[in-house]
C-alpha positions in Angstrom: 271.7 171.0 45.2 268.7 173.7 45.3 267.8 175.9 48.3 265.1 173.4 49.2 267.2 170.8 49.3 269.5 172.1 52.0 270.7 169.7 54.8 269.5 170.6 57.9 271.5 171.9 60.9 273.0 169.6 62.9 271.0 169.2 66.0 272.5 171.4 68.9 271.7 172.0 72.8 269.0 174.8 72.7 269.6 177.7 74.9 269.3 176.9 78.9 268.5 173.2 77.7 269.0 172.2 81.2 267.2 174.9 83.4 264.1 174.6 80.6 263.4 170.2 81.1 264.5 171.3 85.5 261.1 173.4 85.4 259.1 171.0 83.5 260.3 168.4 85.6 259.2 170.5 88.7 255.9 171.6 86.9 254.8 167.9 86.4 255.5 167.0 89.8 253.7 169.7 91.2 250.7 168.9 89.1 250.8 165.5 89.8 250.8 166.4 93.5 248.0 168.8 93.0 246.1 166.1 90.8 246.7 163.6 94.1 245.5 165.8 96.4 242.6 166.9 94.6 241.4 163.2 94.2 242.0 162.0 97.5 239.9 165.4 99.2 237.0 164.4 96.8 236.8 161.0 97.5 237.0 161.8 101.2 234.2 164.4 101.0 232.3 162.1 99.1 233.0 159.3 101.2 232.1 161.3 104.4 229.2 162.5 102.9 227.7 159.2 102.1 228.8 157.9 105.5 227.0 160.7 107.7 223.8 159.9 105.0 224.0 156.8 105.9 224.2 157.0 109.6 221.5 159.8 109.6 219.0 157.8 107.9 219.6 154.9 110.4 219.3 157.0 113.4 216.2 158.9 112.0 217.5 162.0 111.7 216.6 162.8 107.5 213.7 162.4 106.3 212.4 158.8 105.1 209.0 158.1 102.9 206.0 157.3 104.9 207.2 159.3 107.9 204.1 161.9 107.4 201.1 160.9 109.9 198.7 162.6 107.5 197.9 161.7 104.3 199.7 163.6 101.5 198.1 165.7 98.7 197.6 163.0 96.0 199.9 163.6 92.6 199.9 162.3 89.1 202.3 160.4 88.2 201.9 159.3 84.4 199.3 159.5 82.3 199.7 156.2 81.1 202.1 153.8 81.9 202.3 150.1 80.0 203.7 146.9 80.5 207.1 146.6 81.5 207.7 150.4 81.7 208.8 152.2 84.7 209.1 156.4 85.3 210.7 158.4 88.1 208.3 160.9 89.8 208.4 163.0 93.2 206.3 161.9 96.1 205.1 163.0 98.7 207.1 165.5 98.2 209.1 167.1 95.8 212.1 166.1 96.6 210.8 162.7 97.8 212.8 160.4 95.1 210.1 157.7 94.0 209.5 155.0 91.1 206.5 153.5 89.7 206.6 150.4 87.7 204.3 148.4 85.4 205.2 144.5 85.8 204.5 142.1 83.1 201.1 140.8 84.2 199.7 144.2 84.5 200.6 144.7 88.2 201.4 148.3 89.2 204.0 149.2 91.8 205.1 152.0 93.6 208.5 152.5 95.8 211.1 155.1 97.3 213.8 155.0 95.3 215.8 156.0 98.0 218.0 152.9 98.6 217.6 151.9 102.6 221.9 151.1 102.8 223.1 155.0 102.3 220.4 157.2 100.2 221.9 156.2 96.5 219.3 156.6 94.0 217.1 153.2 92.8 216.5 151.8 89.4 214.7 149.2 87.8 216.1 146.8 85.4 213.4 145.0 83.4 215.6 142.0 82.3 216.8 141.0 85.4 214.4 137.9 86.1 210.3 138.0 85.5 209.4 141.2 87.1 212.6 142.6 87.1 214.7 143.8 90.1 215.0 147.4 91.9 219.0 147.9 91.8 221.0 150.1 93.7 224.5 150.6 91.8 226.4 152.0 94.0 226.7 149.2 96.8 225.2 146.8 94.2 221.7 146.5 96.5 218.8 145.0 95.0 215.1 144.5 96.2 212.3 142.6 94.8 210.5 144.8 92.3 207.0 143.0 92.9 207.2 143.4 97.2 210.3 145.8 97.3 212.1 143.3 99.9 215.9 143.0 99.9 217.4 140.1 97.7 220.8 141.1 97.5 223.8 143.4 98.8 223.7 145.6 101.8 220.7 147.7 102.3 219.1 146.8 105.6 215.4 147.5 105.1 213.3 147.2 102.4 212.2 150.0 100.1 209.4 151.8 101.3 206.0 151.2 99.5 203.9 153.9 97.5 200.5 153.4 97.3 199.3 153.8 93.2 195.8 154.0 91.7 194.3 154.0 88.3 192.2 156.0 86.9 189.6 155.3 83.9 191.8 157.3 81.6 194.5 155.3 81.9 196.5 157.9 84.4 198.5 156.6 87.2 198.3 158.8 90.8 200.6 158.0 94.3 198.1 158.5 97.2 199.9 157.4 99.9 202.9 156.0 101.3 203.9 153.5 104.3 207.3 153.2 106.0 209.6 150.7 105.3 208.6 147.3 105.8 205.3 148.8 107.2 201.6 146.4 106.6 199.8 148.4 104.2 196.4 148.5 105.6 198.5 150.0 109.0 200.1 152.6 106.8 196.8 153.9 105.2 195.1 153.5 108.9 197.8 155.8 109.9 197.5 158.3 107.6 193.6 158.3 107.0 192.8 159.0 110.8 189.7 160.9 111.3 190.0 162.7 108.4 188.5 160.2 106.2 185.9 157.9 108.2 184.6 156.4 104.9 187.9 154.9 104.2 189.2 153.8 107.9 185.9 151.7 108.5 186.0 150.0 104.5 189.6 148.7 105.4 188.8 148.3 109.7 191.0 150.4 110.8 191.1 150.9 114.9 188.7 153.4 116.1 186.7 153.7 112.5 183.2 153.6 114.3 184.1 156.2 117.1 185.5 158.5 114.4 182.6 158.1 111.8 180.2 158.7 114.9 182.1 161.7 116.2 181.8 162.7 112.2 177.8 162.2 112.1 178.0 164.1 115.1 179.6 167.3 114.3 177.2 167.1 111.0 
């Protein structure tokens, strides 16, 4: 038989055997302990967090779209945006989540999209139904992507509306906003006030005439 051919040792008990697998057997617990603990502090932190969200939003303690009484600096959105297409943008603020949509037929829409259950970010999926739907995965919400009403799951309010225009170049601009569930012509009223008479008598709004007086008056 050659050298490399040699039979190998018999298989023996390696040096402290024992003690060696006793301190893996306590390492493995302790990190499976550790793992436990770990998990369970995250998903209570996480849980809490969305919780006190959730409760702060319905007792109007954060912030919510449409809460300004003025009207906020108008901001472009996209410079184009087609048929079944959607983008994300910031309005009226920057860190005012929002989504504009372009339904089949050409209709533009604009929404929060901060969900109304407990502040979980909104998404469209386009082949859910003709237009559609405004999802919410975490609580599996859903709202109407043509009116932004609730159709499904939890959220208690529908999504609050951003006001779109188009301009000849095909760009796409958020000019306004209105709380949720909110008539539009009362949200634009509301933020228009005296500041632009113009507009608050074109669409009626209480008080137009006395403000567009008071306006040819101070001119």
């Amino acid at each position: 038989m050659s050298v490399t051919e040699q039979p190998a040792p018999a298989p023996g008990p390696e040096p402290g055997g024992d003690e060696a697998a006793e301190r893996l057997r306590d390492r493995i617990s302790a990190d499976s302990l550790t793992t436990r603990r770990d998990y369970l502090r995250i998903v209570a932190t996480v849980s809490g967090g969305l919780a006190a969200g959730g409760v702060g939003v319905a007792a109007g303690i954060l912030h919510r779209h449409g809460d300004s009484e003025s009207l906020p600096r108008a901001r472009k959105v996209t410079d184009a945006l087609a048929p079944g297409e959607s983008v994300a943008f910031r309005f009226p603020g920057d860190e005012d989540r929002a989504l504009a949509v372009r339904l089949s037929d050409g209709t533009l829409v604009g929404y929060s999209a901060v969900c109304t259950h407990l502040a979980c970010a909104v998404l469209w999926r386009e082949d859910r139904g003709a237009d559609g739907e405004l999802y919410c995965p975490c609580h599996e919400g859903v709202f109407d992507a043509r009116t932004g009403e609730v159709t499904a799951g939890p959220p208690p309010r529908p999504l609050p509306r951003i006001f779109l225009t188009e301009q000849p170049d095909g760009s796409v601009w958020a000019i306004a906003t209105a709380r949720s569930g909110e008539p539009a012509r009362e949200a634009l009223c509301r933020q228009l006030g005296d500041s632009h008479p113009g507009m608050t008598r074109q669409l009626g709004c209480p008080g137009a005439d006395r403000a567009a007086a008071n306006q040819r008056g101070r001119t």
